[in-house]
Short mmCIF file of C-alpha atoms and ligand atoms in Angstrom, two decimals:
data_model
loop_
_atom_site.label_atom_id
_atom_site.label_comp_id
_atom_site.label_asym_id
_atom_site.label_seq_id
_atom_site.Cartn_x
_atom_site.Cartn_y
_atom_site.Cartn_z
CA MET A 1 -16.73 55.40 -38.38
CA ILE A 2 -19.50 54.80 -40.61
CA VAL A 3 -19.57 52.65 -43.84
CA ILE A 4 -22.45 52.46 -45.94
CA LEU A 5 -23.36 50.44 -48.03
CA GLU A 6 -24.32 51.07 -51.87
CA PRO A 7 -28.21 50.76 -52.14
CA ASN A 8 -30.21 47.51 -52.09
CA LEU A 9 -26.97 45.01 -50.70
CA SER A 10 -28.44 42.37 -49.51
CA LYS A 11 -27.54 40.50 -47.31
CA ASN A 12 -26.93 37.43 -49.52
CA ASP A 13 -24.95 39.13 -51.98
CA ALA A 14 -21.31 38.28 -51.71
CA ARG A 15 -20.01 41.58 -51.42
CA HIS A 16 -21.87 42.24 -48.52
CA LYS A 17 -20.42 39.20 -47.35
CA ALA A 18 -17.37 40.15 -48.31
CA ILE A 19 -17.94 43.69 -46.50
CA VAL A 20 -18.42 42.28 -43.36
CA ALA A 21 -15.26 39.08 -43.14
CA HIS A 22 -12.82 41.92 -44.32
CA LEU A 23 -14.29 44.41 -41.11
CA ASN A 24 -14.03 41.82 -38.67
CA SER A 25 -10.74 40.86 -39.59
CA TYR A 26 -9.75 44.22 -37.78
CA PRO A 27 -9.33 43.31 -33.86
CA ASN A 28 -10.90 45.19 -31.63
CA ILE A 29 -13.78 45.96 -33.69
CA GLN A 30 -17.16 45.24 -32.77
CA LEU A 31 -19.36 45.81 -35.69
CA ARG A 32 -23.63 46.49 -35.86
CA SER A 33 -25.61 46.94 -38.95
CA HIS A 34 -28.76 49.12 -38.79
CA GLU A 35 -31.20 48.90 -41.89
CA VAL A 36 -32.26 52.86 -42.72
CA LYS A 37 -35.75 51.97 -44.83
CA GLY A 38 -36.59 54.46 -47.70
CA GLN A 39 -39.60 54.01 -50.33
CA GLN A 40 -37.91 53.86 -52.97
CA GLN A 41 -34.48 51.61 -51.58
CA SER A 42 -33.06 50.74 -48.08
CA LEU A 43 -29.40 51.22 -47.09
CA THR A 44 -27.42 49.38 -44.36
CA GLU A 45 -25.02 51.16 -42.59
CA ILE A 46 -22.46 49.62 -40.80
CA TYR A 47 -20.65 51.27 -37.24
CA LEU A 48 -17.47 50.14 -36.24
CA ILE A 49 -17.00 49.83 -32.59
CA GLY A 50 -14.22 51.07 -30.76
CA ASP A 51 -11.24 51.82 -31.55
CA THR A 52 -11.52 52.72 -35.36
CA LYS A 53 -8.67 55.24 -35.38
CA PRO A 54 -5.37 53.00 -36.75
CA LEU A 55 -8.23 51.64 -39.77
CA PRO A 56 -7.42 52.77 -43.70
CA LEU A 57 -10.38 54.74 -44.10
CA ASP A 58 -9.28 54.07 -48.33
CA ILE A 59 -8.45 50.58 -48.38
CA ILE A 60 -12.32 50.27 -46.88
CA ALA A 61 -13.60 52.48 -49.35
CA ALA A 62 -12.51 51.23 -52.04
CA LEU A 63 -13.69 47.77 -51.10
CA PRO A 64 -17.07 46.43 -53.93
CA GLY A 65 -20.05 47.92 -52.17
CA VAL A 66 -18.84 50.66 -49.63
CA GLU A 67 -20.80 53.98 -51.39
CA ARG A 68 -19.12 55.03 -48.53
CA VAL A 69 -17.49 55.78 -45.07
CA ILE A 70 -18.26 58.41 -42.71
CA ARG A 71 -15.21 59.30 -39.62
CA ILE A 72 -17.98 59.74 -36.75
CA SER A 73 -16.65 63.57 -35.10
CA ALA A 74 -19.27 63.57 -32.29
CA GLU A 75 -21.13 60.64 -29.83
CA TYR A 76 -24.43 60.31 -31.45
CA ARG A 77 -23.43 58.00 -34.07
CA VAL A 78 -26.53 56.93 -35.88
CA LEU A 79 -28.27 59.90 -34.73
CA GLY A 80 -24.78 62.64 -35.33
CA ARG A 81 -24.37 65.00 -37.71
CA HIS A 82 -20.47 64.34 -38.63
CA CYS A 83 -17.95 66.00 -40.38
CA ASP A 84 -18.26 65.52 -44.81
CA ASP A 85 -22.04 64.57 -43.15
CA LEU A 86 -25.04 65.61 -45.62
CA ARG A 87 -27.14 62.92 -45.14
CA SER A 88 -30.77 63.90 -44.68
CA ALA A 89 -32.87 62.19 -41.70
CA ASN A 90 -35.77 63.25 -43.42
CA PHE A 91 -39.00 59.99 -43.32
CA GLU A 92 -42.24 59.77 -44.86
CA TYR A 93 -45.25 57.94 -42.48
CA ASN A 94 -48.32 57.60 -43.53
CA GLY A 95 -47.94 60.56 -45.97
CA VAL A 96 -46.08 63.21 -43.66
CA THR A 97 -42.48 63.84 -44.33
CA PHE A 98 -40.51 64.77 -41.41
CA GLY A 99 -37.52 66.74 -41.72
CA GLN A 100 -34.80 69.13 -41.24
CA ASP A 101 -36.95 71.37 -44.06
CA THR A 102 -40.95 71.22 -43.13
CA LEU A 103 -43.33 71.84 -40.78
CA ASN A 104 -46.18 70.24 -39.50
CA ILE A 105 -49.00 71.11 -36.78
CA PHE A 106 -49.73 68.59 -34.43
CA ALA A 107 -52.64 70.84 -32.52
CA GLY A 108 -55.43 69.00 -30.77
CA LEU A 109 -56.10 67.13 -26.87
CA CYS A 110 -54.00 67.16 -24.29
CA ALA A 111 -55.96 64.02 -22.92
CA VAL A 112 -59.14 62.11 -25.10
CA ASP A 113 -61.93 62.61 -22.64
CA THR A 114 -65.05 62.03 -24.36
CA PRO A 115 -65.37 61.07 -27.55
CA GLU A 116 -67.79 64.56 -28.23
CA HIS A 117 -63.99 66.02 -27.50
CA VAL A 118 -62.00 64.25 -29.62
CA GLU A 119 -64.68 64.55 -32.53
CA ALA A 120 -65.33 69.04 -32.38
CA MET A 121 -61.37 69.18 -32.94
CA MET A 122 -60.65 66.71 -35.48
CA ARG A 123 -63.59 68.22 -36.95
CA ALA A 124 -61.76 71.85 -36.66
CA LEU A 125 -58.65 69.98 -37.97
CA GLN A 126 -60.16 69.19 -41.01
CA GLU A 127 -62.11 71.94 -41.29
CA ASN A 128 -58.65 74.28 -41.11
CA GLY A 129 -57.28 71.84 -43.67
CA GLN A 130 -55.50 69.88 -40.69
CA THR A 131 -53.54 66.20 -41.37
CA CYS A 132 -51.93 66.21 -38.22
CA THR A 133 -53.24 65.48 -34.20
CA ARG A 134 -52.25 64.56 -30.68
CA MET A 135 -54.72 62.49 -28.64
CA GLY A 136 -53.46 61.18 -25.08
CA ALA A 137 -55.00 58.29 -24.09
CA TYR A 138 -52.06 57.45 -21.26
CA LYS A 139 -51.48 60.02 -18.67
CA PRO A 140 -48.63 59.88 -16.80
CA ARG A 141 -49.85 62.08 -13.62
CA THR A 142 -47.62 64.41 -11.11
CA SER A 143 -50.75 62.17 -8.41
CA PRO A 144 -51.80 58.33 -9.08
CA TYR A 145 -55.45 59.37 -7.47
CA ALA A 146 -55.49 62.19 -10.75
CA PHE A 147 -57.15 61.46 -14.27
CA GLN A 148 -54.83 58.74 -16.20
CA GLY A 149 -56.89 58.33 -19.23
CA HIS A 150 -58.67 56.30 -21.12
CA GLY A 151 -55.89 54.54 -21.64
CA ALA A 152 -56.83 51.07 -24.92
CA SER A 153 -60.70 52.01 -24.13
CA CYS A 154 -60.92 55.03 -25.60
CA LEU A 155 -58.53 53.59 -28.80
CA PRO A 156 -60.89 52.89 -31.81
CA TYR A 157 -63.07 55.98 -31.07
CA VAL A 158 -60.38 57.96 -31.54
CA PHE A 159 -58.87 56.29 -34.03
CA GLU A 160 -62.05 55.94 -36.16
CA LEU A 161 -62.75 59.87 -35.96
CA ALA A 162 -59.31 60.18 -36.46
CA GLY A 163 -59.74 58.50 -40.41
CA LYS A 164 -63.37 60.29 -40.81
CA TYR A 165 -61.75 63.90 -40.21
CA GLY A 166 -59.29 62.72 -42.80
CA ILE A 167 -55.73 63.01 -39.51
CA LYS A 168 -52.59 60.86 -40.67
CA VAL A 169 -50.66 61.04 -37.92
CA VAL A 170 -51.69 60.95 -34.19
CA ALA A 171 -49.12 62.01 -31.31
CA MET A 172 -49.42 60.29 -28.65
CA GLU A 173 -47.73 58.91 -25.57
CA VAL A 174 -46.76 55.42 -24.16
CA THR A 175 -45.36 55.67 -21.28
CA HIS A 176 -45.28 50.98 -20.68
CA GLU A 177 -44.38 48.82 -24.16
CA SER A 178 -47.88 46.87 -23.26
CA HIS A 179 -49.41 50.50 -25.25
CA VAL A 180 -47.37 50.27 -28.28
CA ASP A 181 -49.34 46.74 -28.32
CA GLU A 182 -52.69 48.38 -27.82
CA ILE A 183 -51.77 51.20 -30.13
CA HIS A 184 -51.75 48.33 -32.64
CA GLN A 185 -54.31 46.49 -32.14
CA ALA A 186 -56.95 48.93 -31.87
CA LEU A 187 -54.92 49.96 -35.91
CA HIS A 188 -55.53 46.92 -36.34
CA GLN A 189 -59.07 45.85 -35.39
CA THR A 190 -60.64 49.43 -37.12
CA GLY A 191 -58.56 48.96 -40.89
CA ASN A 192 -55.71 51.14 -39.66
CA PRO A 193 -57.49 55.16 -40.32
CA THR A 194 -54.93 56.48 -39.27
CA GLY A 195 -51.27 56.42 -38.30
CA VAL A 196 -49.79 57.06 -34.47
CA ILE A 197 -46.52 58.31 -33.99
CA LEU A 198 -45.01 57.04 -30.51
CA GLN A 199 -44.66 59.63 -27.45
CA ILE A 200 -41.96 59.25 -24.79
CA GLY A 201 -43.18 62.06 -22.22
CA THR A 202 -40.50 63.63 -19.90
CA ARG A 203 -40.53 61.84 -16.84
CA ASN A 204 -40.08 58.31 -19.62
CA THR A 205 -36.12 60.42 -21.32
CA GLN A 206 -34.28 57.64 -19.79
CA ASN A 207 -36.72 54.89 -19.05
CA PHE A 208 -34.51 53.05 -20.73
CA GLU A 209 -35.77 49.65 -21.15
CA LEU A 210 -39.51 51.84 -22.63
CA LEU A 211 -36.50 53.70 -24.90
CA LYS A 212 -34.87 50.43 -26.20
CA SER A 213 -38.52 48.37 -26.99
CA VAL A 214 -39.45 51.27 -28.71
CA GLY A 215 -36.33 51.36 -30.94
CA ARG A 216 -36.94 48.10 -31.48
CA GLN A 217 -40.21 48.37 -33.19
CA ASN A 218 -39.44 50.06 -36.92
CA ASP A 219 -43.73 50.15 -36.99
CA TYR A 220 -44.21 53.66 -36.17
CA PRO A 221 -41.53 56.82 -35.28
CA VAL A 222 -41.40 58.15 -32.18
CA LEU A 223 -42.02 60.91 -30.88
CA LEU A 224 -39.06 62.09 -27.97
CA LYS A 225 -39.12 64.50 -25.04
CA ARG A 226 -36.29 66.27 -23.24
CA GLY A 227 -36.03 65.26 -20.29
CA PHE A 228 -37.15 68.36 -17.63
CA GLY A 229 -34.32 68.47 -15.23
CA ILE A 230 -31.53 66.55 -17.67
CA SER A 231 -28.41 68.12 -19.87
CA LEU A 232 -29.42 68.09 -23.74
CA GLU A 233 -27.10 66.23 -24.15
CA GLU A 234 -27.89 63.12 -22.00
CA SER A 235 -31.35 63.86 -23.81
CA LEU A 236 -29.81 63.24 -27.51
CA ASN A 237 -28.32 60.32 -26.02
CA ALA A 238 -31.51 59.14 -25.48
CA ALA A 239 -33.04 59.07 -28.59
CA GLU A 240 -29.42 57.67 -29.71
CA TYR A 241 -30.63 54.59 -27.44
CA LEU A 242 -33.83 54.57 -29.54
CA ALA A 243 -31.82 54.19 -33.22
CA SER A 244 -28.85 51.81 -31.96
CA GLU A 245 -32.21 50.05 -31.26
CA GLY A 246 -33.31 50.20 -35.29
CA ASN A 247 -35.42 52.75 -35.66
CA SER A 248 -34.60 55.99 -36.12
CA ARG A 249 -37.27 58.54 -37.08
CA ILE A 250 -37.29 60.00 -34.73
CA VAL A 251 -39.00 63.42 -33.68
CA PHE A 252 -37.25 65.23 -31.11
CA CYS A 253 -39.45 67.67 -29.01
CA LEU A 254 -38.52 70.71 -26.82
CA ARG A 255 -40.91 71.57 -23.99
CA GLY A 256 -39.27 73.35 -21.48
CA MET A 257 -37.02 72.49 -18.40
CA LYS A 258 -38.30 72.35 -14.94
CA THR A 259 -36.58 75.46 -12.57
CA HIS A 260 -38.93 77.92 -11.23
CA LEU A 261 -35.71 80.89 -12.67
CA GLY A 262 -38.59 80.57 -15.74
CA ASP A 263 -41.22 81.41 -12.94
CA PRO A 264 -43.90 82.35 -14.42
CA HIS A 265 -43.77 79.49 -16.85
CA ARG A 266 -45.19 76.17 -16.13
CA ASN A 267 -40.94 76.07 -17.35
CA PHE A 268 -37.69 77.69 -17.79
CA VAL A 269 -38.65 77.49 -22.38
CA ASP A 270 -35.98 75.88 -24.81
CA PHE A 271 -36.70 76.67 -27.43
CA ALA A 272 -32.78 78.64 -28.74
CA HIS A 273 -32.22 74.53 -28.48
CA VAL A 274 -33.34 74.88 -32.29
CA PRO A 275 -30.96 74.94 -34.42
CA VAL A 276 -28.26 73.45 -32.10
CA VAL A 277 -29.97 70.00 -32.00
CA LYS A 278 -30.44 70.56 -35.17
CA ARG A 279 -26.35 71.41 -35.59
CA LEU A 280 -25.90 68.41 -33.74
CA THR A 281 -28.28 65.81 -34.98
CA ARG A 282 -29.93 64.99 -38.12
CA MET A 283 -33.26 64.72 -36.17
CA PRO A 284 -35.83 67.54 -36.67
CA VAL A 285 -37.46 68.98 -33.75
CA CYS A 286 -39.78 69.62 -32.32
CA ILE A 287 -41.71 72.62 -29.64
CA ASP A 288 -44.38 71.92 -27.24
CA CYS A 289 -45.42 75.59 -26.94
CA SER A 290 -48.60 73.82 -24.61
CA HIS A 291 -45.84 71.93 -22.06
CA SER A 292 -43.42 75.20 -21.11
CA VAL A 293 -45.46 78.28 -21.39
CA GLY A 294 -48.27 76.38 -19.32
CA THR A 295 -50.82 79.07 -18.89
CA ARG A 296 -53.04 82.14 -21.12
CA ILE A 297 -51.42 84.60 -19.90
CA ALA A 298 -50.68 87.32 -22.48
CA GLY A 299 -47.75 90.32 -23.17
CA ALA A 300 -48.34 93.84 -23.13
CA ASP A 301 -49.69 93.54 -26.94
CA ASN A 302 -52.24 91.04 -25.90
CA ILE A 303 -50.63 88.30 -27.59
CA LEU A 304 -50.66 84.76 -25.58
CA ASP A 305 -47.27 83.80 -24.71
CA ILE A 306 -48.33 80.35 -26.18
CA PHE A 307 -48.04 82.32 -29.40
CA HIS A 308 -45.30 83.94 -28.27
CA VAL A 309 -42.93 80.86 -27.88
CA THR A 310 -44.60 79.37 -31.25
CA ALA A 311 -43.17 81.93 -33.03
CA GLN A 312 -39.53 82.27 -31.80
CA GLY A 313 -39.08 78.28 -32.29
CA ILE A 314 -40.70 78.97 -35.57
CA ILE A 315 -38.44 81.98 -36.22
CA ALA A 316 -35.23 79.34 -35.23
CA GLY A 317 -36.39 76.68 -37.96
CA ALA A 318 -37.81 74.04 -35.17
CA ASN A 319 -40.32 71.32 -38.13
CA MET A 320 -42.97 70.69 -35.79
CA VAL A 321 -45.22 71.80 -33.32
CA LEU A 322 -47.27 70.20 -30.17
CA VAL A 323 -49.94 71.95 -28.87
CA ASP A 324 -53.10 71.39 -26.80
CA PHE A 325 -56.19 72.74 -27.83
CA HIS A 326 -59.48 71.95 -26.36
CA PRO A 327 -63.58 72.89 -27.38
CA ALA A 328 -64.38 72.67 -23.53
CA PRO A 329 -61.19 74.07 -21.69
CA GLU A 330 -63.13 74.28 -18.42
CA LYS A 331 -64.61 70.26 -18.40
CA ALA A 332 -60.82 69.26 -20.18
CA LEU A 333 -59.79 66.69 -17.10
CA VAL A 334 -56.16 67.68 -17.42
CA ASP A 335 -53.95 70.30 -19.08
CA GLY A 336 -57.64 72.80 -19.40
CA PRO A 337 -55.17 76.17 -18.16
CA GLN A 338 -52.86 76.12 -20.55
CA ALA A 339 -55.48 74.57 -23.91
CA LEU A 340 -56.62 76.82 -27.08
CA ARG A 341 -59.41 77.09 -28.21
CA LEU A 342 -61.12 76.05 -30.62
CA ASN A 343 -61.70 79.44 -32.02
CA GLU A 344 -58.41 80.35 -32.10
CA LEU A 345 -56.54 77.80 -34.14
CA ALA A 346 -56.93 80.14 -37.11
CA TYR A 347 -55.60 82.58 -35.89
CA PHE A 348 -52.85 80.29 -34.67
CA LEU A 349 -52.31 78.74 -37.87
CA GLU A 350 -51.83 81.83 -39.73
CA ASP A 351 -49.65 83.42 -36.95
CA ILE A 352 -47.30 80.12 -37.29
CA ARG A 353 -47.64 81.11 -41.74
CA ILE A 354 -46.21 84.81 -40.79
CA ALA A 355 -42.90 83.58 -38.33
CA ARG A 356 -42.02 79.74 -40.46
CA GLN A 357 -42.31 82.56 -43.74
CA ALA A 358 -39.32 85.01 -41.45
CA TYR A 359 -37.43 81.86 -40.59
CA LEU A 360 -37.46 81.01 -44.96
CA ASP A 361 -36.41 84.90 -45.87
CA ARG A 362 -33.17 83.88 -43.40
CA HIS A 363 -32.68 81.11 -44.38
CA ALA A 364 -32.88 83.22 -48.17
CA LEU A 365 -30.99 86.02 -46.63
CA ASN A 366 -28.25 83.81 -44.78
CA GLN A 367 -27.85 82.39 -48.02
CA GLN A 368 -27.31 85.08 -50.41
CA PHE A 369 -25.02 87.25 -47.58
CA GLN A 370 -22.53 83.25 -47.94
CA ASP A 371 -22.77 83.48 -52.04
CA SER A 372 -21.40 86.88 -51.61
CA GLN A 373 -18.31 86.13 -49.67
CA GLY A 374 -17.66 83.97 -52.45
C1 LIG B 401 -48.05 65.94 -23.07
O1 LIG B 401 -47.23 66.15 -24.21
O2 LIG B 401 -48.85 65.74 -22.67
C2 LIG B 401 -46.87 66.07 -22.26
C3 LIG B 401 -47.46 65.06 -20.86
O3 LIG B 401 -46.28 66.45 -22.38
P1 LIG B 401 -44.14 65.65 -21.03
O4 LIG B 401 -44.00 65.00 -21.40
O5 LIG B 401 -43.45 67.07 -21.81
O6 LIG B 401 -44.27 66.21 -19.94
MN1 LIG B 402 -50.28 67.95 -21.10
#
C-alpha cells in the first residue's frame, strides 16, 4: 500500500507526524518514506510493507494531510503501475524531459578515444539539433587485455566539449560507485557545462551494491540496461532496487538478449517488450539498437538492420534511443563495426521522425476506436 501525502507537507508538520504515528500503530507493518522531488513541489509517498490487506483504506485516506492511498497490485512498489495508478513518472533533468510520452535520441561514441573524435561527434550533433549524447569513459570489457576506456582522465574534455556544443545530457556508463564521484568532481571542476545520466550496463544489472549506491544519490538520473541473461522481471526488480533507495528518475533500456538464437544479430532483439515495460511500470523505455544488432548488415531493401529495429522500437512507443556513431569507425577502439557514420546522422534522425509519427498516428487511431466504443 502507498500513502501519498499532500504536496509539500514537511516532516515537521503536525499532520505528517500524526499520519506516521497512526500508520505505526498497525502491528507488523513497516514504513518506508520516499521523497519525489518535482520542479514545483515535492511529494512524500509512504510505503507500507508487510501484510497490508486488512488495513482500512478509507480510514487512512481520510487522515488530514493524506492525498491518496493506493493498493499495490504488482510487485514493483515504487515504479510499478498499480490499479488506478495514473501517477506520471516523467522527470526533467537539465532541461530535458524524460517520460513515457517523450522521445530523446542519445547518439554518440560507444567509447571515448580522442578529443578530436569527441569534438567531431558533438559538432555533428549540434548541427543536427541534438542536445543529448552517449560517451563511454568506463568500459566493461570481456577481455582484461582490451581497451578499458580512458576513465576519469577524459572527463574534463568530454564535459567541456559537450558544453561548447550545447549538449545537455551525456549518457555515461559507471561500473563502480567511485566513478560517480569522479564524474561529479569533473563536472564541478569544469563548471557544470552539461549533465550526466548514469548508465548501468547489462553486465551490472544485478550488481546490487552498485544499484544501491547509485540509487542513494539524487544528483543524476539513471539509465539501467536490461540484464542480457536474466528474465524481464529480474531486470525490473533491479530498477526497483534503485528506486527503493530513493532515486526513481530511471530510464529502462532494452538492449537484446544473449543467445545464439538471435544470430546473425549480436543479441536477440527484444524490442517487443517496449509496451510490456510501459504497462508494468511507469518508467520511460529506451532501446539500444547498436548493442542489440551489433553489425552494419542491411536487409534486401538495403536498409540497415540497426535502422529497422530502431523503427520497430519507436513504432511500439519507445521513449529513448541509444545508438553508437563514430566519425572514423575503422579507428574506433570499441565496437567500430556496429557504429553508424556521421554522414548517416541526418538520415537516421529523419527515419526516426517517420517512425515516431507512425506511433503517434497509431495512438490517435486507438483513441478514436476506444471513443467509438463508448
Ligand atoms: C554500452 O552501451 O556501451 C554497453 C556496453 O552496453 P551493454 O551494457 O548493453 O552491453
Ligand atoms: Mn559498445
